[in-house]
Coordinates of C-alpha atoms in Angstrom, one line a residue:
M1 CA 13.2 -29.1 5.0
Q2 CA 15.9 -26.1 6.0
S3 CA 13.9 -24.1 8.9
A4 CA 14.3 -20.2 10.8
E5 CA 12.9 -19.1 13.8
V6 CA 11.6 -16.4 11.3
I7 CA 11.0 -16.3 7.8
V8 CA 10.0 -12.9 6.3
I9 CA 7.8 -13.4 2.6
G10 CA 8.7 -10.9 0.2
A11 CA 11.9 -8.8 -0.1
G12 CA 10.2 -5.1 -0.9
I13 CA 10.2 -2.4 1.9
G14 CA 7.8 -4.0 4.2
G15 CA 9.8 -7.3 4.1
L16 CA 13.2 -5.5 4.5
C17 CA 11.7 -3.2 7.2
A18 CA 10.4 -6.0 9.0
A19 CA 14.0 -7.9 8.7
K20 CA 15.8 -5.2 9.4
T21 CA 14.1 -4.0 12.7
Y22 CA 13.9 -7.7 14.1
K23 CA 17.5 -8.4 13.3
E24 CA 18.0 -4.9 14.9
L25 CA 15.9 -5.6 18.5
A26 CA 17.1 -9.3 18.7
S27 CA 20.3 -9.9 16.4
D28 CA 20.6 -13.4 17.7
T29 CA 17.6 -14.1 15.7
E30 CA 17.8 -16.5 12.5
L31 CA 15.9 -15.4 10.2
L32 CA 15.2 -15.6 6.5
I33 CA 13.7 -14.3 3.8
L34 CA 11.4 -15.7 0.7
E35 CA 11.7 -13.5 -2.7
S36 CA 9.8 -14.6 -5.9
R37 CA 11.5 -11.9 -7.9
A38 CA 15.3 -12.2 -8.6
T39 CA 16.3 -8.7 -6.6
V40 CA 14.9 -7.2 -3.6
G41 CA 12.8 -3.8 -3.7
G42 CA 9.3 -5.6 -4.5
V43 CA 7.5 -3.1 -6.9
W44 CA 10.7 -1.6 -6.8
A45 CA 12.3 -4.5 -7.9
K46 CA 14.2 -4.4 -11.0
Q47 CA 12.8 -6.2 -13.5
N48 CA 9.6 -3.9 -12.6
L49 CA 11.1 -0.5 -13.6
Y50 CA 9.8 0.7 -16.7
E51 CA 11.0 3.9 -18.3
G52 CA 9.6 7.0 -17.0
I53 CA 8.3 5.5 -13.9
K54 CA 9.3 7.6 -10.8
T55 CA 7.8 8.3 -6.4
N56 CA 4.7 9.6 -6.7
N57 CA 6.9 11.3 -3.7
L58 CA 9.5 14.0 -3.2
V59 CA 13.2 13.2 -2.2
G60 CA 13.5 13.1 1.5
T61 CA 10.0 11.6 2.9
Y62 CA 10.0 8.2 1.1
E63 CA 13.8 6.5 2.1
F64 CA 14.4 5.1 5.5
S65 CA 14.9 7.6 8.8
D66 CA 18.0 5.7 9.5
F67 CA 19.7 5.2 5.8
P68 CA 19.2 8.8 4.2
L69 CA 19.0 9.3 0.3
L70 CA 18.7 12.2 -0.4
G71 CA 22.5 14.3 0.0
E72 CA 24.0 11.3 -0.9
P73 CA 26.6 12.1 -3.4
K74 CA 25.8 8.6 -5.3
Y75 CA 22.4 9.4 -5.9
G76 CA 22.9 11.9 -7.2
L77 CA 19.8 13.6 -6.6
K78 CA 18.1 17.1 -5.6
E79 CA 15.5 19.0 -3.1
G80 CA 12.1 19.2 -4.6
Q81 CA 12.3 15.7 -7.1
H82 CA 10.7 13.1 -8.1
I83 CA 13.2 9.7 -7.6
P84 CA 13.8 7.4 -10.9
G85 CA 12.7 4.1 -10.1
H86 CA 15.8 2.3 -10.6
I87 CA 17.5 4.7 -7.5
V88 CA 14.7 3.4 -5.5
Y89 CA 15.6 0.0 -6.7
Q90 CA 19.0 0.9 -6.0
Y91 CA 18.4 2.6 -3.0
L92 CA 16.8 -0.3 -1.0
E93 CA 20.1 -2.8 -2.4
D94 CA 21.7 -0.7 -0.6
Y95 CA 19.6 -0.5 2.7
A96 CA 19.7 -4.5 2.2
Q97 CA 23.3 -4.8 2.0
H98 CA 24.1 -2.3 4.4
F99 CA 22.0 -3.3 6.9
D100 CA 23.4 -7.1 6.4
I101 CA 20.4 -8.6 5.7
H102 CA 20.4 -9.2 2.0
R103 CA 22.9 -12.6 2.7
L104 CA 19.6 -13.7 4.0
I105 CA 17.2 -13.5 1.0
Q106 CA 16.9 -16.6 -1.0
F107 CA 15.8 -15.3 -4.3
H108 CA 13.8 -17.0 -7.4
T109 CA 11.6 -18.4 -4.2
D110 CA 7.7 -18.5 -4.9
V111 CA 5.8 -19.6 -2.0
K112 CA 2.5 -21.6 -3.4
E113 CA 1.5 -23.0 0.5
I114 CA 1.6 -22.4 4.2
E115 CA 0.3 -24.4 6.9
K116 CA -0.2 -23.6 10.7
L117 CA 1.3 -26.0 12.8
D118 CA 0.9 -26.6 16.9
N119 CA 4.2 -24.2 16.9
G120 CA 4.4 -22.8 13.9
W121 CA 4.0 -22.7 10.6
R122 CA 5.1 -25.0 7.2
I123 CA 6.1 -23.8 3.9
L124 CA 6.0 -25.2 0.8
A125 CA 7.8 -23.2 -2.2
T126 CA 9.2 -23.3 -5.6
R127 CA 13.2 -22.5 -6.1
T128 CA 13.7 -22.0 -9.9
D129 CA 17.7 -23.2 -10.4
V130 CA 20.1 -21.2 -12.1
D131 CA 19.4 -23.4 -15.4
G132 CA 15.7 -22.5 -15.3
S133 CA 14.5 -26.2 -13.6
P134 CA 12.3 -25.9 -10.9
T135 CA 13.0 -27.5 -7.6
E136 CA 10.1 -27.8 -4.2
Q137 CA 11.2 -26.6 -1.3
I138 CA 10.4 -27.1 2.3
Y139 CA 10.8 -24.5 5.0
S140 CA 10.0 -23.9 8.2
C141 CA 9.8 -21.5 11.1
K142 CA 8.0 -20.7 14.8
K143 CA 7.6 -16.7 13.6
L144 CA 6.0 -15.7 10.1
I145 CA 6.1 -12.1 8.3
M146 CA 4.0 -12.6 4.7
S147 CA 4.8 -8.8 3.1
N148 CA 4.1 -10.0 0.0
G149 CA 2.4 -7.2 -1.1
L150 CA -1.2 -5.8 -2.6
A151 CA 0.5 -5.5 -6.1
S152 CA 1.9 -8.3 -6.6
T153 CA -0.5 -9.8 -8.9
P154 CA -1.8 -8.6 -11.9
R155 CA -5.3 -9.3 -13.2
P156 CA -5.4 -10.9 -17.0
V157 CA -6.4 -9.1 -20.0
S158 CA -9.8 -10.2 -20.6
L159 CA -11.1 -8.6 -23.5
P160 CA -14.1 -10.2 -25.9
G161 CA -12.2 -11.5 -29.5
M162 CA -8.3 -10.9 -28.0
E163 CA -7.5 -14.4 -29.6
S164 CA -8.2 -13.0 -32.7
F165 CA -6.2 -9.7 -32.1
D166 CA -2.8 -9.8 -34.4
R167 CA -1.4 -7.1 -32.9
P168 CA 1.1 -6.3 -29.6
L169 CA -1.2 -7.5 -26.4
F170 CA -0.4 -7.2 -22.9
N171 CA -1.2 -5.8 -19.6
H172 CA 0.7 -3.0 -17.5
S173 CA 2.6 -6.5 -15.5
R174 CA 4.8 -5.9 -19.7
L175 CA 5.7 -2.7 -19.4
P176 CA 9.2 -3.1 -18.4
D177 CA 10.3 -5.6 -21.5
L178 CA 7.8 -4.9 -23.6
A179 CA 7.2 -0.8 -23.9
P180 CA 10.9 -0.3 -25.3
A181 CA 10.5 -2.0 -28.7
I182 CA 7.5 -0.8 -29.1
A183 CA 8.4 2.9 -27.9
K184 CA 11.3 2.6 -30.4
D185 CA 10.0 0.8 -33.3
P186 CA 9.0 3.3 -36.6
S187 CA 5.9 0.8 -38.0
I188 CA 4.0 1.5 -35.2
H189 CA 2.0 4.4 -35.4
S190 CA -0.6 4.1 -33.2
V191 CA -1.0 3.2 -29.1
T192 CA -3.8 2.4 -27.3
V193 CA -3.7 2.7 -24.0
I194 CA -7.2 1.5 -21.5
G195 CA -6.6 2.5 -18.6
A196 CA -6.1 5.8 -16.2
S197 CA -4.7 5.0 -12.7
K198 CA -1.4 6.2 -12.4
I199 CA 0.4 3.5 -14.5
G200 CA -2.4 4.5 -16.9
Y201 CA -0.9 7.8 -17.3
D202 CA 2.6 6.4 -17.2
A203 CA 1.7 4.3 -20.0
V204 CA 0.4 7.6 -21.9
Y205 CA 3.3 9.8 -21.3
L206 CA 5.7 7.0 -22.5
F207 CA 4.3 6.3 -25.6
A208 CA 3.2 9.7 -26.4
S209 CA 6.8 11.3 -25.8
H210 CA 8.4 8.9 -28.2
G211 CA 6.4 10.7 -30.5
K212 CA 3.1 7.6 -30.8
N213 CA -0.3 8.7 -31.2
V214 CA -2.3 7.1 -28.3
N215 CA -6.3 6.3 -28.2
W216 CA -6.4 6.4 -24.5
I217 CA -9.6 4.4 -23.6
V218 CA -10.7 5.3 -20.2
R219 CA -14.0 3.1 -19.2
E220 CA -17.1 4.6 -18.9
S221 CA -18.7 1.7 -16.7
G222 CA -15.4 2.0 -14.8
G223 CA -14.1 4.0 -11.9
G224 CA -12.3 6.8 -13.9
A225 CA -9.4 8.0 -13.8
V226 CA -7.2 8.7 -10.6
W227 CA -6.8 11.7 -8.4
M228 CA -4.0 13.5 -9.9
S229 CA -2.6 16.5 -8.2
P230 CA 0.8 18.6 -8.7
P231 CA 3.2 17.5 -6.1
W232 CA 2.8 21.4 -5.1
I233 CA -0.2 22.7 -4.2
P234 CA -2.1 26.4 -3.2
L235 CA -2.6 26.9 0.4
G236 CA -4.0 30.2 1.1
P237 CA -0.6 32.2 0.6
W238 CA 1.6 29.4 0.7
T239 CA 2.5 27.3 -1.1
V240 CA 2.8 23.8 0.1
M241 CA 3.6 20.2 -0.2
L242 CA 0.5 17.7 -0.9
E243 CA 2.0 14.9 1.1
H244 CA 2.7 17.3 3.7
V245 CA -0.9 18.4 3.8
V246 CA -2.1 14.4 4.8
T247 CA 0.5 14.5 7.7
T248 CA -0.1 17.4 9.3
R249 CA -2.8 17.0 12.1
L250 CA -5.0 20.1 11.7
F251 CA -6.1 18.7 8.5
T252 CA -6.4 15.5 10.2
W253 CA -8.4 16.7 12.3
F254 CA -10.6 17.7 9.5
S255 CA -11.0 14.1 8.5
P256 CA -13.3 11.4 10.0
C257 CA -11.4 8.3 11.5
V258 CA -11.9 5.8 13.4
W259 CA -9.2 5.8 15.3
G260 CA -8.6 9.5 15.5
E261 CA -8.2 9.9 19.5
Y262 CA -5.1 8.0 19.4
D263 CA -3.5 11.1 18.5
G264 CA -3.7 12.3 22.0
F265 CA -5.8 15.9 20.7
A266 CA -9.0 15.5 22.9
W267 CA -10.4 18.9 22.7
A268 CA -10.4 17.9 18.6
D269 CA -13.4 15.9 19.5
T270 CA -15.3 17.4 22.5
V271 CA -14.9 21.6 20.8
E272 CA -18.4 22.5 19.2
G273 CA -20.6 19.8 20.7
N274 CA -20.1 17.1 18.2
G275 CA -16.0 17.8 17.4
Y276 CA -13.9 18.3 14.4
R277 CA -14.1 14.7 13.9
K278 CA -17.5 14.0 14.4
E279 CA -19.0 16.6 12.0
K280 CA -16.5 18.7 10.6
S281 CA -14.7 17.4 7.5
L282 CA -12.4 18.4 4.7
A283 CA -15.6 17.6 2.1
H284 CA -17.3 20.7 2.9
L285 CA -13.7 22.6 2.3
E286 CA -13.3 20.7 -1.7
P287 CA -15.3 19.7 -4.3
R288 CA -17.3 16.3 -3.6
E289 CA -15.5 14.9 -6.3
S290 CA -12.4 15.3 -4.6
L291 CA -9.8 14.2 -2.9
F292 CA -12.1 13.7 0.2
W293 CA -13.6 10.8 -1.2
N294 CA -10.6 9.2 -2.6
A295 CA -7.3 7.0 -2.6
R296 CA -6.6 6.4 -5.5
V297 CA -4.2 9.3 -5.6
G298 CA -1.8 10.0 -8.4
I299 CA 1.5 12.9 -8.5
H300 CA 1.8 14.9 -12.0
N301 CA 5.9 13.7 -11.8
Y302 CA 7.1 13.7 -15.5
A303 CA 9.6 16.3 -17.3
S304 CA 6.7 17.7 -19.3
D305 CA 2.7 18.3 -18.5
V306 CA 1.5 15.3 -19.7
H307 CA -2.0 17.3 -20.4
D308 CA 0.1 18.7 -23.4
Y309 CA 0.1 15.6 -25.2
L310 CA -3.9 15.6 -25.0
R311 CA -4.4 19.5 -26.2
S312 CA -2.2 19.5 -28.7
G313 CA -4.4 15.9 -30.2
Q314 CA -1.4 13.8 -30.4
V315 CA -3.8 11.6 -27.5
T316 CA -7.2 11.2 -27.8
L317 CA -8.8 10.0 -25.2
H318 CA -12.0 7.8 -25.3
R319 CA -15.0 7.8 -22.9
K320 CA -16.5 4.7 -23.6
D321 CA -16.3 0.7 -23.0
V322 CA -14.3 -1.8 -25.8
D323 CA -17.1 -3.7 -26.6
R324 CA -14.6 -6.6 -28.8
I325 CA -11.4 -6.5 -30.2
G326 CA -10.2 -8.3 -33.3
K327 CA -7.9 -8.7 -36.4
G328 CA -5.9 -6.2 -38.3
G329 CA -5.9 -4.8 -34.6
H330 CA -9.6 -3.6 -34.9
I331 CA -11.3 -2.3 -32.0
A332 CA -15.2 -2.1 -31.6
F333 CA -16.9 0.2 -28.8
S334 CA -20.3 -0.7 -27.5
D335 CA -21.8 2.9 -29.3
G336 CA -21.2 1.4 -32.0
S337 CA -17.6 3.4 -33.0
T338 CA -14.7 1.8 -33.9
S339 CA -10.9 2.0 -33.6
T340 CA -7.9 0.6 -35.1
T341 CA -4.3 0.3 -33.7
D342 CA -0.5 -1.1 -33.9
A343 CA -0.8 -2.0 -30.1
L344 CA -2.8 -2.5 -26.7
I345 CA -1.7 -2.1 -23.0
A346 CA -4.4 -2.7 -20.7
I347 CA -4.0 -1.3 -17.5
T348 CA -5.6 -4.0 -15.4
G349 CA -5.3 -3.7 -11.8
W350 CA -4.1 -5.8 -9.4
Q351 CA -6.6 -9.5 -8.0
L352 CA -6.7 -10.5 -4.6
V353 CA -7.4 -13.9 -5.2
P354 CA -5.4 -16.1 -3.2
R355 CA -1.9 -16.8 -4.9
I356 CA -1.1 -18.5 -1.8
T357 CA -3.1 -21.8 -0.5
Y358 CA -3.7 -21.7 3.5
K359 CA -3.8 -24.4 5.5
P360 CA -6.1 -26.6 7.6
A361 CA -8.1 -26.1 5.0
G362 CA -11.6 -23.7 6.3
I363 CA -8.4 -21.3 8.2
D364 CA -8.7 -18.3 5.8
A365 CA -11.7 -16.6 8.1
D366 CA -9.3 -17.4 10.6
L367 CA -6.3 -15.7 9.6
G368 CA -8.4 -12.7 7.8
V369 CA -6.7 -13.6 4.1
P370 CA -8.8 -12.7 1.4
S371 CA -11.0 -15.9 0.7
T372 CA -13.4 -17.4 -1.7
T373 CA -14.3 -20.2 1.0
Y374 CA -16.0 -18.7 3.6
T375 CA -17.9 -21.7 5.6
P376 CA -21.4 -20.6 6.2
Q377 CA -21.2 -19.8 9.3
Q378 CA -17.8 -18.0 9.0
A379 CA -19.1 -15.8 6.1
S380 CA -22.8 -14.9 8.7
F381 CA -20.6 -14.4 11.3
W382 CA -18.2 -11.3 10.3
T383 CA -21.8 -10.1 8.2
D384 CA -23.2 -9.6 11.3
L385 CA -20.0 -7.7 12.7
D386 CA -19.8 -6.2 10.0
S387 CA -23.2 -4.3 9.9
K388 CA -22.7 -3.2 13.3
A389 CA -19.5 -1.6 12.2
D390 CA -21.1 0.5 9.8
A391 CA -23.7 1.1 11.8
H392 CA -21.2 2.7 14.7
I393 CA -19.1 4.2 11.9
L394 CA -21.7 5.6 10.2
G395 CA -23.5 7.2 13.6
R396 CA -19.9 8.6 14.9
F397 CA -19.1 10.4 11.6
P398 CA -23.1 11.5 9.2
Y399 CA -21.5 12.9 7.1
L400 CA -20.1 9.5 5.4
Q401 CA -23.6 7.9 5.3
S402 CA -24.1 10.5 1.7
P403 CA -21.1 10.0 0.0
P404 CA -21.3 11.3 -4.0
E405 CA -22.3 8.7 -6.2
A406 CA -19.4 5.9 -7.2
K407 CA -18.2 3.5 -9.1
L408 CA -15.5 1.3 -8.1
P409 CA -12.9 0.7 -10.6
I410 CA -12.6 -3.1 -10.6
T411 CA -14.3 -5.5 -8.6
Q412 CA -13.4 -8.6 -6.5
T413 CA -14.3 -11.8 -6.3
V414 CA -12.6 -12.5 -2.4
T415 CA -13.3 -11.4 1.1
P416 CA -11.8 -8.2 2.5
F417 CA -8.1 -8.3 4.1
R418 CA -9.1 -9.0 8.0
L419 CA -6.4 -7.8 10.3
Y420 CA -6.3 -7.0 13.8
R421 CA -4.5 -3.3 12.9
G422 CA -4.4 -4.1 9.9
I423 CA -1.3 -6.3 10.6
A424 CA -2.6 -9.6 13.1
P425 CA -4.5 -11.9 12.2
P426 CA -7.7 -12.0 14.4
A427 CA -8.5 -15.7 15.4
L428 CA -5.1 -16.6 16.0
T429 CA -4.5 -12.8 17.8
A430 CA -8.1 -13.6 20.6
R431 CA -6.5 -17.0 21.6
G432 CA -3.5 -15.5 22.5
D433 CA -1.0 -16.8 19.2
H434 CA 1.5 -14.5 18.1
S435 CA 3.0 -16.6 15.9
L436 CA 1.8 -15.0 12.1
A437 CA 1.8 -11.1 10.6
F438 CA 1.7 -9.0 8.2
M439 CA 3.1 -6.2 6.5
K440 CA 2.3 -3.2 4.3
M441 CA -1.4 -4.5 3.6
V442 CA -2.4 -1.8 3.8
H443 CA -2.0 1.5 0.9
C444 CA -1.1 4.6 2.3
T445 CA 0.7 7.8 1.0
A446 CA 2.9 8.0 3.3
N447 CA 4.6 4.3 2.3
L448 CA 7.6 5.0 4.7
I449 CA 5.7 6.1 8.0
L450 CA 3.5 2.8 6.9
A451 CA 7.0 0.9 7.0
E452 CA 8.7 1.5 10.0
T453 CA 6.0 2.3 12.7
Q454 CA 4.4 -1.6 11.5
A455 CA 7.3 -3.0 11.7
L456 CA 8.7 -2.2 15.3
W457 CA 4.8 -3.1 16.3
V458 CA 5.4 -6.3 14.4
F459 CA 8.4 -6.9 16.0
A460 CA 6.8 -6.4 19.6
Y461 CA 3.2 -8.5 19.0
L462 CA 5.6 -11.3 17.5
K463 CA 8.3 -11.7 20.4
N464 CA 4.4 -12.1 23.0
Q465 CA 5.7 -8.3 24.2
L466 CA 3.0 -6.0 23.3
S467 CA -0.3 -6.0 25.5
V468 CA -3.4 -7.0 23.8
D469 CA -7.5 -6.7 24.3
R470 CA -8.4 -10.0 23.6
E471 CA -12.5 -9.7 23.9
G472 CA -11.6 -6.6 21.7
V473 CA -10.0 -8.0 18.9
Y474 CA -12.7 -8.8 16.4
W475 CA -14.3 -5.5 16.4
D476 CA -11.3 -3.5 16.0
T477 CA -10.9 -6.0 12.8
A478 CA -13.8 -5.3 11.5
L479 CA -14.1 -1.1 12.5
T480 CA -10.6 -1.3 10.4
S481 CA -11.5 -3.4 7.5
R482 CA -14.7 -1.3 6.9
Y483 CA -13.9 2.0 7.7
G484 CA -12.4 2.3 4.4
K485 CA -15.7 1.1 2.7
H486 CA -17.4 4.3 3.6
R487 CA -14.5 6.8 4.5
Y488 CA -13.0 6.3 0.4
P489 CA -15.6 5.0 -1.3
W490 CA -13.9 5.9 -4.7
G491 CA -11.2 3.3 -4.3
F492 CA -10.7 0.1 -3.6
S493 CA -10.6 0.2 0.6
A494 CA -14.4 -2.7 0.6
W495 CA -11.0 -5.1 0.4
W496 CA -8.4 -3.2 2.1
P497 CA -7.4 -0.4 4.2
E498 CA -6.9 2.6 2.1
F499 CA -5.3 5.8 4.1
V500 CA -4.4 9.4 2.3
Y501 CA -5.4 11.6 5.9
D502 CA -5.2 8.7 8.3
V503 CA -1.6 7.6 8.4
V504 CA -0.7 9.7 11.1
P505 CA -3.3 9.4 13.2
Y506 CA -2.5 5.0 12.2
A507 CA 0.7 6.0 13.4
D508 CA 0.0 7.4 17.2
M509 CA -2.2 4.0 17.4
L510 CA 0.9 1.6 16.9
L511 CA 2.9 3.7 18.9
S512 CA 0.2 4.1 21.5
D513 CA -0.3 0.7 21.4
L514 CA 3.2 0.0 21.8
G515 CA 3.4 2.5 25.0
L516 CA 5.9 5.4 22.8
R517 CA 5.7 8.5 22.3
R518 CA 3.2 10.0 19.6
W519 CA 4.0 13.5 19.3
R520 CA 7.1 13.7 18.0
K521 CA 7.6 17.6 17.1
G522 CA 9.0 18.6 20.3
W523 CA 7.2 21.8 19.9
W524 CA 3.2 22.5 20.0
W525 CA 2.8 25.3 17.2
R526 CA 5.4 22.0 14.8
E527 CA 3.0 19.3 16.3
V528 CA -0.3 21.7 14.7
G529 CA 1.0 22.8 11.7
E530 CA 3.7 20.7 10.4
G531 CA 3.6 17.6 8.1
Y532 CA 5.4 14.5 9.7
T533 CA 7.7 13.0 7.4
V534 CA 9.4 9.1 8.1
H535 CA 12.0 11.8 9.9
D536 CA 10.0 12.4 12.8
Y537 CA 10.1 7.8 13.8
K538 CA 14.0 8.4 13.5
G539 CA 14.9 6.5 16.5
I540 CA 11.3 4.4 17.5
C541 CA 13.5 1.1 18.3
G542 CA 16.2 2.7 20.4
E543 CA 13.0 4.0 22.3
W544 CA 11.6 1.0 22.5
R545 CA 14.4 -1.2 23.6
A546 CA 15.3 1.3 26.4
K547 CA 11.4 1.1 27.3
Q548 CA 11.8 -2.6 27.5
K549 CA 15.2 -2.2 29.5
R550 CA 13.4 -0.4 31.9
M551 CA 10.5 -2.6 32.6
Q552 CA 13.4 -5.0 33.5
G553 CA 14.5 -3.2 35.7
R554 CA 11.5 -2.9 37.1
I555 CA 10.7 -6.6 37.7
E556 CA 14.0 -7.3 38.4

């Protein structure tokens, strides 16, 4: 058995940031990181990269506040660029090396089982040796940080007749290793892509840019295409970065948010009677079928306009369901029409069905992880609390009572994440047990703001240096869990929190819990009208350390 004081599961952005923050603030901590892949990076791991993959964000906003990417000659990036995937991977590798956390990572270590003990956690994992043989390994720790990601387990392809389909057939997770051969094979003339998430757009562009004819199927029964935007949008006489719009306080005031009051601008909740957040909304300013209701956001980050391939006829769009597939690359649609293809790629999405078993049995609900094993009592407890949270949210924000009709992109067969502040297990927190925290089990458009503020909150929480209202934990958890279901009904918010306009108020809430300043711009006009980036949060670890020293001095 291998032991450490703190174990982090996952070496993506969240896991690396959590480990670096912990070591910065408690350098003598014995810390270990377990990673199932061969490299750091999570979704940006080397083996996950496919041709053309880039960040939705522009360079300068997708980097850690204390480790610059923009302006570093080795990366060769210029302002206004999207970051190619291979550079993101190299950047995260450099980050891990620079802060001396790379040596703490055990790669090829796939966690299978986690058990709650009286004084910590027991972890059962399978380590793959150099020769490919698996070895069972047991770990133990006092504190556990889960950062294994929302996009780590692809849903399998499930199409009637697929057993007789005699052409290349795979889901989006195989794009890195299988797409190059298909794209360059002169005998493959047509490729079919099912799905219009951002990865679906990427796949269509990849094959079309290699001269393939692409049949693009967007299921009629599904949730439709992801909401796509150019990185720069017109706003009155100005052209601004979309990602700055959604992190500008002025615009967050027009978006209902259950933690909006944490921004400290109380007047925004009181003017005009019910206040902006209670009555006003961006939905009055945008088309109803818009980003207001949708957290599924993608950015046009391609070398040319992907829609040009549609206009030329090289890409053909089919808004229909697949009935079955079969021999000879045959595809039969539900309306009776047919097609043939030389290869089929299905964008199947990610599943929440747990890959990790939590023990003892019945602890899933206490931890707030997606589960299929709630007891009747646990299910009844959360159903009642969810109903009360629904009534509160819809009473506070009446506009959310009438969303446009929407179909979910996919459905999940598990309970949603139910985490206090989107981070901590509710039952353990309510009991005063601060031994487990979850990093980045929230989806938003400002990943690095989320990572850095959550990482500091997680450190303070695990060190028992965070004041928590124990009696309000379950209620706060229910509000966080249910808010997105009503605020962003076109996405996946029924299962995990999704943010668009909400990340800055969310960071405000975490900083308020930590006792740190929320307003970080220096001047009121910048505070109101300028978009926040991760660089506005630079130094929060040092601020926290100084605050703790002052408090310790007063106690002594």
